[in-house]
Short mmCIF file of C-alpha atoms in Angstrom, two decimals:
data_model
loop_
_atom_site.label_atom_id
_atom_site.label_comp_id
_atom_site.label_asym_id
_atom_site.label_seq_id
_atom_site.Cartn_x
_atom_site.Cartn_y
_atom_site.Cartn_z
CA UNK N 375 1.05 25.96 -13.71
CA UNK N 376 0.66 22.32 -12.61
CA UNK N 377 4.09 21.50 -14.04
CA UNK N 378 5.63 24.40 -12.17
CA UNK N 379 4.01 23.33 -8.90
CA UNK N 380 5.17 19.76 -9.26
CA UNK N 381 8.67 20.93 -10.11
CA UNK N 382 8.71 23.10 -7.00
CA UNK N 383 7.58 20.24 -4.83
CA UNK N 384 10.13 17.84 -6.36
CA UNK N 385 12.86 20.39 -5.62
CA UNK N 386 11.57 20.81 -2.10
CA UNK N 387 11.47 17.06 -1.61
CA UNK N 388 15.11 16.74 -2.59
CA UNK N 389 16.09 19.52 -0.24
CA UNK N 390 14.03 17.98 2.49
CA UNK N 391 15.75 14.65 2.09
CA UNK N 392 19.14 16.36 2.42
CA UNK N 393 18.13 18.24 5.53
CA UNK N 394 16.46 15.17 6.97
CA UNK N 395 19.71 13.27 6.74
CA UNK N 396 21.32 15.96 8.84
CA UNK N 397 18.53 15.94 11.39
CA UNK N 398 16.95 19.33 10.53
CA UNK N 399 13.19 19.61 10.08
CA UNK N 400 12.29 18.86 6.44
CA UNK N 401 9.42 21.37 6.48
CA UNK N 402 11.00 24.21 8.43
CA UNK N 403 11.84 26.23 5.32
CA UNK N 404 8.63 25.60 3.38
CA UNK N 405 6.80 28.72 2.22
CA UNK N 406 3.07 29.17 2.79
CA UNK N 407 2.41 28.33 -0.86
CA UNK N 408 4.45 25.13 -0.63
CA UNK N 409 2.56 24.12 2.50
CA UNK N 410 -0.73 24.67 0.71
CA UNK N 411 0.42 22.57 -2.24
CA UNK N 412 1.47 19.81 0.16
CA UNK N 413 -2.00 19.91 1.73
CA UNK N 414 -3.54 19.63 -1.74
CA UNK N 415 -1.35 16.67 -2.66
CA UNK N 416 -2.09 14.79 0.56
CA UNK N 417 -5.80 15.54 0.51
CA UNK N 418 -6.21 14.42 -3.12
CA UNK N 419 -5.52 10.85 -2.09
CA UNK N 420 -7.83 11.26 0.87
CA UNK N 421 -10.64 12.25 -1.51
CA UNK N 422 -10.06 9.20 -3.72
CA UNK N 423 -9.84 6.84 -0.75
CA UNK N 424 -13.15 7.98 0.66
CA UNK N 425 -14.89 8.11 -2.71
CA UNK N 426 -14.01 4.46 -3.22
CA UNK N 427 -15.08 3.56 0.29
CA UNK N 428 -18.41 5.43 0.29
CA UNK N 429 -19.57 4.48 -3.19
CA UNK N 430 -20.23 1.01 -1.78
CA UNK N 431 -22.69 2.35 0.78
CA UNK N 432 -24.53 4.63 -1.64
CA UNK N 433 -24.90 1.93 -4.31
CA UNK N 434 -25.99 -0.78 -1.88
CA UNK N 435 -29.62 0.01 -2.68
CA UNK N 436 -28.95 -1.19 -6.22
CA UNK N 437 -26.46 -4.06 -6.06
CA UNK N 438 -27.51 -5.76 -2.80
CA UNK N 439 -29.83 -8.15 -4.65
CA UNK N 440 -26.98 -9.21 -6.98
CA UNK N 441 -25.04 -10.67 -4.05
CA UNK N 442 -27.81 -11.47 -1.56
CA UNK N 443 -30.87 -12.79 -3.45
CA UNK N 444 -33.48 -12.38 -0.72
CA UNK N 445 -36.97 -11.05 -1.31
CA UNK N 446 -36.83 -8.70 1.69
CA UNK N 447 -35.13 -5.34 0.89
CA UNK N 448 -34.27 -4.69 4.55
CA UNK N 449 -32.59 -8.11 4.82
CA UNK N 450 -30.55 -7.41 1.68
CA UNK N 451 -29.45 -4.04 3.04
CA UNK N 452 -28.65 -5.64 6.38
CA UNK N 453 -26.32 -8.10 4.63
CA UNK N 454 -24.54 -5.41 2.62
CA UNK N 455 -24.32 -3.23 5.74
CA UNK N 456 -22.70 -6.17 7.51
CA UNK N 457 -19.99 -6.29 4.85
CA UNK N 458 -19.65 -2.49 5.09
CA UNK N 459 -19.07 -2.92 8.84
CA UNK N 460 -16.61 -5.77 8.18
CA UNK N 461 -14.46 -3.32 6.24
CA UNK N 462 -14.23 -1.28 9.42
CA UNK N 463 -12.97 -4.28 11.36
CA UNK N 464 -9.81 -4.14 9.24
CA UNK N 465 -9.22 -0.52 10.18
CA UNK N 466 -7.37 -1.23 13.42
CA UNK N 467 -5.03 -3.52 11.48
CA UNK N 468 -4.58 -0.82 8.86
CA UNK N 469 -4.11 1.85 11.54
CA UNK N 470 -1.35 -0.22 13.15
CA UNK N 471 0.33 -1.35 9.91
CA UNK N 472 0.34 1.97 8.07
CA UNK N 473 0.99 3.94 11.25
CA UNK N 474 4.12 1.88 11.80
CA UNK N 475 5.16 2.36 8.17
CA UNK N 476 4.58 6.12 8.43
CA UNK N 477 6.55 6.48 11.66
CA UNK N 478 9.44 4.28 10.55
CA UNK N 479 9.61 4.80 6.78
CA UNK N 480 7.90 8.14 6.24
CA UNK N 481 4.39 9.57 5.89
CA UNK N 482 4.77 9.82 2.12
CA UNK N 483 5.55 6.12 1.58
CA UNK N 484 2.62 5.10 3.77
CA UNK N 485 0.18 7.27 1.80
CA UNK N 486 1.42 5.91 -1.54
CA UNK N 487 0.87 2.31 -0.46
CA UNK N 488 -2.59 2.98 0.99
CA UNK N 489 -3.96 4.59 -2.17
CA UNK N 490 -2.66 1.71 -4.30
CA UNK N 491 -4.41 -0.79 -2.04
CA UNK N 492 -7.69 1.11 -2.29
CA UNK N 493 -7.35 1.08 -6.09
CA UNK N 494 -7.04 -2.70 -6.04
CA UNK N 495 -10.12 -3.15 -3.84
CA UNK N 496 -12.30 -0.93 -6.03
CA UNK N 497 -11.21 -2.61 -9.24
CA UNK N 498 -11.95 -5.99 -7.69
CA UNK N 499 -15.53 -4.99 -6.82
CA UNK N 500 -16.04 -3.53 -10.30
CA UNK N 501 -15.43 -6.90 -11.99
CA UNK N 502 -16.98 -9.25 -9.41
CA UNK N 503 -19.40 -11.92 -10.72
CA UNK N 504 -22.83 -11.98 -9.09
CA UNK N 505 -24.51 -14.62 -6.92
CA UNK N 506 -26.39 -15.91 -9.97
CA UNK N 507 -23.08 -16.56 -11.72
CA UNK N 508 -20.88 -18.12 -9.02
CA UNK N 509 -23.17 -18.63 -6.03
CA UNK N 510 -21.93 -18.01 -2.48
CA UNK N 511 -18.43 -17.21 -3.75
CA UNK N 512 -19.80 -13.81 -4.90
CA UNK N 513 -20.56 -12.37 -1.43
CA UNK N 514 -17.34 -13.99 -0.13
CA UNK N 515 -15.27 -12.15 -2.75
CA UNK N 516 -17.19 -8.94 -2.06
CA UNK N 517 -16.23 -9.30 1.59
CA UNK N 518 -12.57 -9.85 0.64
CA UNK N 519 -12.53 -6.67 -1.48
CA UNK N 520 -14.06 -4.67 1.36
CA UNK N 521 -11.45 -6.01 3.76
CA UNK N 522 -8.73 -4.70 1.45
CA UNK N 523 -10.44 -1.32 1.34
CA UNK N 524 -10.90 -1.29 5.11
CA UNK N 525 -7.20 -1.99 5.58
CA UNK N 526 -6.35 0.86 3.21
CA UNK N 527 -8.68 3.42 4.80
CA UNK N 528 -7.52 2.38 8.26
CA UNK N 529 -4.03 3.41 7.24
CA UNK N 530 -5.04 6.44 5.19
CA UNK N 531 -6.77 8.38 7.93
CA UNK N 532 -3.99 8.30 10.50
CA UNK N 533 -1.20 9.02 8.05
CA UNK N 534 -2.93 11.81 6.14
CA UNK N 535 -4.20 13.42 9.36
CA UNK N 536 -0.68 13.35 10.79
CA UNK N 537 0.91 14.66 7.60
CA UNK N 538 -1.55 17.52 7.14
CA UNK N 539 -1.25 18.51 10.81
CA UNK N 540 2.55 18.54 10.64
CA UNK N 541 2.81 20.47 7.39
CA UNK N 542 0.17 23.06 8.36
CA UNK N 543 1.29 26.52 9.47
CA UNK N 544 1.39 27.02 13.24
CA UNK N 545 -1.45 29.21 14.47
CA UNK N 546 -3.66 28.19 11.54
CA UNK N 547 -3.53 24.43 11.94
CA UNK N 548 -7.25 24.15 12.63
CA UNK N 549 -8.04 25.84 9.32
CA UNK N 550 -5.54 23.89 7.20
CA UNK N 551 -6.06 20.51 8.86
CA UNK N 552 -9.82 20.83 8.34
CA UNK N 553 -9.22 20.13 4.65
CA UNK N 554 -8.79 16.48 5.54
CA UNK N 555 -12.52 16.33 6.17
CA UNK N 556 -13.21 18.68 3.27
CA UNK N 557 -11.79 15.99 0.99
CA UNK N 558 -13.25 13.16 3.06
CA UNK N 559 -16.71 14.69 2.68
CA UNK N 560 -15.78 15.63 -0.88
CA UNK N 561 -15.19 11.96 -1.61
CA UNK N 562 -18.54 11.11 -0.09
CA UNK N 563 -20.22 13.94 -2.03
CA UNK N 564 -18.54 12.92 -5.27
CA UNK N 565 -19.77 9.37 -4.75
CA UNK N 566 -23.28 10.70 -4.27
CA UNK N 567 -23.03 12.95 -7.33
CA UNK N 568 -21.92 10.01 -9.46
CA UNK N 569 -24.96 8.11 -8.21
CA UNK N 570 -27.24 11.06 -9.09
CA UNK N 571 -25.78 11.14 -12.63
CA UNK N 572 -26.32 7.40 -13.00
CA UNK N 573 -29.92 7.82 -11.84
CA UNK N 574 -30.48 10.48 -14.50
CA UNK N 575 -28.71 8.69 -17.36
CA UNK N 576 -29.66 5.05 -16.73
CA UNK N 577 -32.89 3.35 -15.79
CA UNK N 578 -33.17 1.66 -12.41
CA UNK N 579 -33.05 -1.73 -14.13
CA UNK N 580 -29.80 -0.81 -15.91
CA UNK N 581 -28.20 0.43 -12.70
CA UNK N 582 -29.13 -2.79 -10.91
CA UNK N 583 -27.89 -4.92 -13.80
CA UNK N 584 -24.51 -3.32 -14.55
CA UNK N 585 -24.49 0.46 -13.97
CA UNK N 586 -23.45 0.13 -10.32
CA UNK N 587 -20.02 -1.12 -11.50
CA UNK N 588 -19.11 2.16 -13.23
CA UNK N 589 -18.26 4.21 -10.11
CA UNK N 590 -15.89 1.50 -8.85
CA UNK N 591 -13.99 1.67 -12.15
CA UNK N 592 -13.84 5.48 -11.87
CA UNK N 593 -12.50 5.19 -8.33
CA UNK N 594 -9.72 2.83 -9.39
CA UNK N 595 -8.67 5.21 -12.17
CA UNK N 596 -8.75 8.24 -9.87
CA UNK N 597 -6.40 6.45 -7.49
CA UNK N 598 -3.72 6.48 -10.18
CA UNK N 599 -4.03 10.28 -10.46
CA UNK N 600 -3.64 10.59 -6.70
CA UNK N 601 -0.59 8.34 -6.82
CA UNK N 602 1.05 10.77 -9.25
CA UNK N 603 0.26 13.79 -7.03
CA UNK N 604 1.51 12.11 -3.88
CA UNK N 605 4.86 11.28 -5.44
CA UNK N 606 5.67 15.01 -5.12
CA UNK N 607 5.02 15.34 -1.39
CA UNK N 608 7.62 16.64 1.04
CA UNK N 609 8.33 14.23 3.89
CA UNK N 610 7.64 15.80 7.30
CA UNK N 611 9.88 13.64 9.49
CA UNK N 612 13.66 13.48 9.71
CA UNK N 613 15.82 10.41 9.16
CA UNK N 614 16.82 10.41 12.83
CA UNK N 615 13.17 10.43 13.92
CA UNK N 616 12.31 7.54 11.62
CA UNK N 617 15.29 5.40 12.68
CA UNK N 618 14.77 5.98 16.40
CA UNK N 619 14.29 2.81 18.46
CA UNK N 620 11.02 4.30 19.69
CA UNK N 621 9.53 4.96 16.24
CA UNK N 622 6.35 3.08 15.35
CA UNK N 623 6.41 0.79 18.38
CA UNK N 624 3.31 -0.23 20.33
CA UNK N 625 5.39 -0.23 23.50
CA UNK N 626 6.16 3.47 22.94
CA UNK N 627 2.50 4.17 22.26
CA UNK N 628 1.50 2.50 25.55
CA UNK N 629 3.52 5.13 27.37
CA UNK N 630 0.87 7.57 26.14
CA UNK N 631 -2.15 5.46 27.09
CA UNK N 632 -4.08 8.40 28.54
CA UNK N 633 -3.97 10.16 25.17
CA UNK N 634 -4.94 6.91 23.45
CA UNK N 635 -7.95 6.36 25.72
CA UNK N 636 -8.99 10.01 25.37
CA UNK N 637 -9.01 9.70 21.58
CA UNK N 638 -11.03 6.48 21.81
CA UNK N 639 -13.57 8.25 24.01
CA UNK N 640 -14.37 11.23 21.84
CA UNK N 641 -13.96 9.37 18.54
CA UNK N 642 -16.60 6.81 19.52
CA UNK N 643 -19.35 9.43 19.66
CA UNK N 644 -17.91 11.55 16.86
CA UNK N 645 -17.63 8.75 14.33
CA UNK N 646 -21.02 7.27 15.26
CA UNK N 647 -22.95 10.50 14.76
CA UNK N 648 -20.96 11.25 11.60
CA UNK N 649 -21.99 7.99 9.94
CA UNK N 650 -25.54 8.27 11.28
CA UNK N 651 -26.09 11.59 9.50
CA UNK N 652 -24.10 10.81 6.35
CA UNK N 653 -23.89 7.26 4.99
CA UNK N 654 -26.88 5.88 6.86
CA UNK N 655 -29.03 8.97 6.34
CA UNK N 656 -29.73 8.20 2.67
CA UNK N 657 -31.22 4.83 3.62
CA UNK N 658 -33.07 6.42 6.54
CA UNK N 659 -34.73 8.87 4.16
CA UNK N 660 -35.83 6.01 1.91
CA UNK N 661 -36.75 3.26 4.39
CA UNK N 662 -38.10 5.31 7.29
CA UNK N 663 -39.12 8.73 5.98
CA UNK N 664 -40.49 7.27 2.73
CA UNK N 665 -38.67 9.42 0.16
CA UNK N 666 -37.91 8.08 -3.30
CA UNK N 667 -34.24 7.09 -3.78
CA UNK N 668 -33.70 10.00 -6.20
CA UNK N 669 -35.17 12.49 -3.75
CA UNK N 670 -33.02 11.14 -0.93
CA UNK N 671 -29.91 11.43 -3.11
CA UNK N 672 -30.74 15.05 -3.99
CA UNK N 673 -31.32 15.97 -0.33
CA UNK N 674 -28.03 14.39 0.74
CA UNK N 675 -26.12 16.03 -2.11
CA UNK N 676 -27.15 19.52 -0.96
CA UNK N 677 -26.60 18.69 2.72
CA UNK N 678 -23.13 17.23 2.14
CA UNK N 679 -22.08 20.18 -0.02
CA UNK N 680 -23.00 22.55 2.80
CA UNK N 681 -21.26 20.26 5.29
CA UNK N 682 -18.06 20.26 3.24
CA UNK N 683 -18.01 24.07 3.16
CA UNK N 684 -18.46 24.23 6.94
CA UNK N 685 -15.19 22.46 7.71
CA UNK N 686 -12.70 25.35 7.18
CA UNK N 687 -14.99 27.69 9.11
CA UNK N 688 -15.17 25.45 12.16
CA UNK N 689 -11.47 24.60 11.82
CA UNK N 690 -10.60 28.31 11.91
CA UNK N 691 -12.94 28.69 14.88
CA UNK N 692 -10.90 26.10 16.80
CA UNK N 693 -7.77 28.19 16.19
CA UNK N 694 -9.48 31.03 18.05
CA UNK N 695 -11.35 29.24 20.88
CA UNK N 696 -9.16 26.15 21.32
CA UNK N 697 -9.67 22.53 20.35
CA UNK N 698 -11.08 21.52 23.76
CA UNK N 699 -13.83 24.17 23.60
CA UNK N 700 -14.80 23.01 20.12
CA UNK N 701 -15.10 19.45 21.43
CA UNK N 702 -17.17 20.58 24.41
CA UNK N 703 -19.62 22.39 22.16
CA UNK N 704 -19.80 19.33 19.92
CA UNK N 705 -20.45 16.89 22.76
CA UNK N 706 -23.00 19.12 24.46
CA UNK N 707 -25.02 20.04 21.38
CA UNK N 708 -24.91 16.49 19.97
CA UNK N 709 -26.21 15.09 23.26
CA UNK N 710 -29.08 17.56 23.40
CA UNK N 711 -30.07 17.63 19.72
CA UNK N 712 -29.51 14.18 18.15
CA UNK N 713 -32.75 12.49 19.23
CA UNK N 714 -34.99 15.53 18.55
CA UNK N 715 -33.51 15.92 15.06
CA UNK N 716 -33.98 12.23 14.18
CA UNK N 717 -37.55 12.22 15.52
CA UNK N 718 -38.30 15.35 13.48
CA UNK N 719 -36.81 13.77 10.35
CA UNK N 720 -38.88 10.63 10.82
CA UNK N 721 -42.11 12.59 10.48
CA UNK N 722 -41.07 15.08 7.80
CA UNK N 723 -42.66 15.05 4.34
CA UNK N 724 -40.98 18.05 2.70
CA UNK N 725 -37.50 17.36 1.23
CA UNK N 726 -36.42 20.98 1.86
CA UNK N 727 -37.27 20.71 5.55
CA UNK N 728 -35.45 17.37 5.70
CA UNK N 729 -32.37 18.95 4.14
CA UNK N 730 -32.41 21.83 6.66
CA UNK N 731 -32.66 19.41 9.59
CA UNK N 732 -29.77 17.30 8.28
CA UNK N 733 -27.61 20.41 7.74
CA UNK N 734 -28.33 21.50 11.33
CA UNK N 735 -27.13 18.12 12.56
CA UNK N 736 -24.03 18.28 10.35
CA UNK N 737 -23.19 21.76 11.65
CA UNK N 738 -22.97 20.24 15.13
CA UNK N 739 -20.88 17.35 13.82
CA UNK N 740 -18.53 19.87 12.13
CA UNK N 741 -17.30 21.02 15.52
CA UNK N 742 -15.68 17.58 15.78
CA UNK N 743 -14.89 16.60 12.19
CA UNK N 744 -13.12 19.85 11.27
CA UNK N 745 -10.44 19.14 13.89
CA UNK N 746 -10.76 15.36 14.12
CA UNK N 747 -7.31 14.52 12.77
CA UNK N 748 -5.52 17.55 14.22
CA UNK N 749 -6.65 17.13 17.81
CA UNK N 750 -5.37 13.54 17.73
CA UNK N 751 -2.04 14.51 16.15
CA UNK N 752 -1.49 17.14 18.85
CA UNK N 753 -1.72 14.46 21.56
CA UNK N 754 1.08 12.12 20.41
CA UNK N 755 4.88 12.61 20.00
CA UNK N 756 6.39 12.45 16.52
CA UNK N 757 7.87 8.95 16.86
CA UNK N 758 4.42 7.35 17.30
CA UNK N 759 2.17 10.12 16.02
CA UNK N 760 0.87 8.35 12.91
CA UNK N 761 0.49 5.10 14.85
CA UNK N 762 -1.31 6.81 17.74
CA UNK N 763 -3.66 8.78 15.48
CA UNK N 764 -4.40 5.90 13.12
CA UNK N 765 -4.83 3.07 15.61
CA UNK N 766 -6.94 4.92 18.17
CA UNK N 767 -9.21 6.31 15.47
CA UNK N 768 -9.50 2.94 13.72
CA UNK N 769 -10.40 1.03 16.87
CA UNK N 770 -13.16 3.48 17.79
CA UNK N 771 -14.44 3.52 14.21
CA UNK N 772 -14.50 -0.26 13.96
CA UNK N 773 -16.53 -0.51 17.15
CA UNK N 774 -18.93 2.40 16.69
CA UNK N 775 -18.67 4.26 13.36
CA UNK N 776 -18.57 1.27 11.04
CA UNK N 777 -21.37 -0.49 12.86
CA UNK N 778 -23.71 2.54 12.84
CA UNK N 779 -25.59 1.50 9.73
CA UNK N 780 -25.83 -2.13 10.79
CA UNK N 781 -27.05 -1.25 14.30
CA UNK N 782 -29.62 1.21 12.91
CA UNK N 783 -31.01 -1.39 10.49
CA UNK N 784 -30.97 -4.04 13.21
CA UNK N 785 -33.06 -1.84 15.50
CA UNK N 786 -35.41 -1.09 12.60
CA UNK N 787 -35.86 -4.76 11.70
CA UNK N 788 -36.84 -5.39 15.34
CA UNK N 789 -39.34 -2.53 15.39
CA UNK N 790 -37.21 -0.47 17.83
CA UNK N 791 -35.73 2.16 15.54
CA UNK N 792 -35.98 4.93 18.14
CA UNK N 793 -33.49 3.04 20.31
CA UNK N 794 -30.82 3.94 17.76
CA UNK N 795 -31.50 7.64 18.41
CA UNK N 796 -30.78 7.21 22.12
CA UNK N 797 -27.74 5.03 21.43
CA UNK N 798 -26.14 7.85 19.39
CA UNK N 799 -27.12 10.35 22.09
CA UNK N 800 -25.46 8.29 24.84
CA UNK N 801 -22.19 7.96 22.92
CA UNK N 802 -22.09 11.71 22.26
CA UNK N 803 -22.58 12.30 25.99
CA UNK N 804 -19.48 10.19 26.60
CA UNK N 805 -17.59 12.38 24.11
CA UNK N 806 -18.63 15.44 26.12
CA UNK N 807 -17.35 13.94 29.38
CA UNK N 808 -14.03 12.97 27.78
CA UNK N 809 -13.59 16.45 26.32
CA UNK N 810 -14.38 18.00 29.70
CA UNK N 811 -11.60 16.01 31.37
CA UNK N 812 -8.84 16.56 28.83
CA UNK N 813 -6.41 19.52 28.57
CA UNK N 814 -6.56 21.68 25.46
CA UNK N 815 -4.12 20.07 22.98
CA UNK N 816 -3.92 23.24 20.87
CA UNK N 817 -2.25 24.96 23.84
CA UNK N 818 -0.40 22.12 25.60
CA UNK N 819 -0.05 19.54 22.81
CA UNK N 820 3.03 17.80 21.41
CA UNK N 821 2.76 19.10 17.85
CA UNK N 822 5.37 21.82 17.42
#
């Protein structure tokens, strides 16, 4: 069956290239099954990219002392969180670079390069010497590897979001495009599941000594599988669109500055609350709530599994009520509920109750994440769509999403942890205001 599917996609790709040369839409004649297979191929790389990126955050509890030999666990986590945030600083560069490649040389080529770069970064971390072996060069090399991964993810999001939005069937784009976050969360969940397996198979001493390297090796190998699947993708742009003088140019993007600023506005709150209740939440359950690391991992595994399953439901909902209404519900509920949920979690002692509270928060976040890539793609024209989606998302993520963990730990180290709750609340309120002022892109957008 896999061979047949790949053969079909290869045939489609050849036909698409022929039609692209003549200026016809490469995806106009795709069947529903072929569109689904294209979504699968694109999202497979998305899963690998985010597995590699998130495994760093989940394993930081174990390898932080290998690169930052301080006696204070919070200080060690603060240092590793700083490097995690540094990876986000490369995202705007990646959003610009890979967005330009996607708009000028094709979405497919951009996605192939990004997954190869992520493979390199993961393999580099897997074999890094520790501080005890090479001194300060160890954290410096760790930072370099994360910068490579940040560059890769910065390019991956915009290109895959654009590709999946373009290849999705009109009228059901919310449902199909939601699978970008299904695989994004799937990568995060897979990273957490690998950690849970390590915790069951190895002792804590073994994980700290060498076991933390295993998931990075697995991520590098999985990237090669994704590379094979992505080779079969059908390109969604025509040759004339890619060779246009306007394609992939910042000057062209600036002509759509209102869309760019709008995306920055709602992504700031959306990415911040997403990282607060996903990557940072495991550490919050350990450092603040007082759960054992294994208990925290189990709670987050269940919560993320439920969160992943929510995405198609909320994506389909946006097809019925409109993208703007979904964003309004997200901004409003997130503003009202974030602080109460975090205060409730702080005082909880039952893991089941903690899991329910986290799932409630993630249900609110799903109103945004299920359509995150699509709503951006609908706001930019084809010649700068990947650039507009990738760069605007990457800038907001670098400023707010990537720093979420660092800011939360910084507030905690200063004895002001509750200030982080209100910080997230304020940014979500901004997202609500931005959504209120924008037209509904699902009804008046530029994605045809």
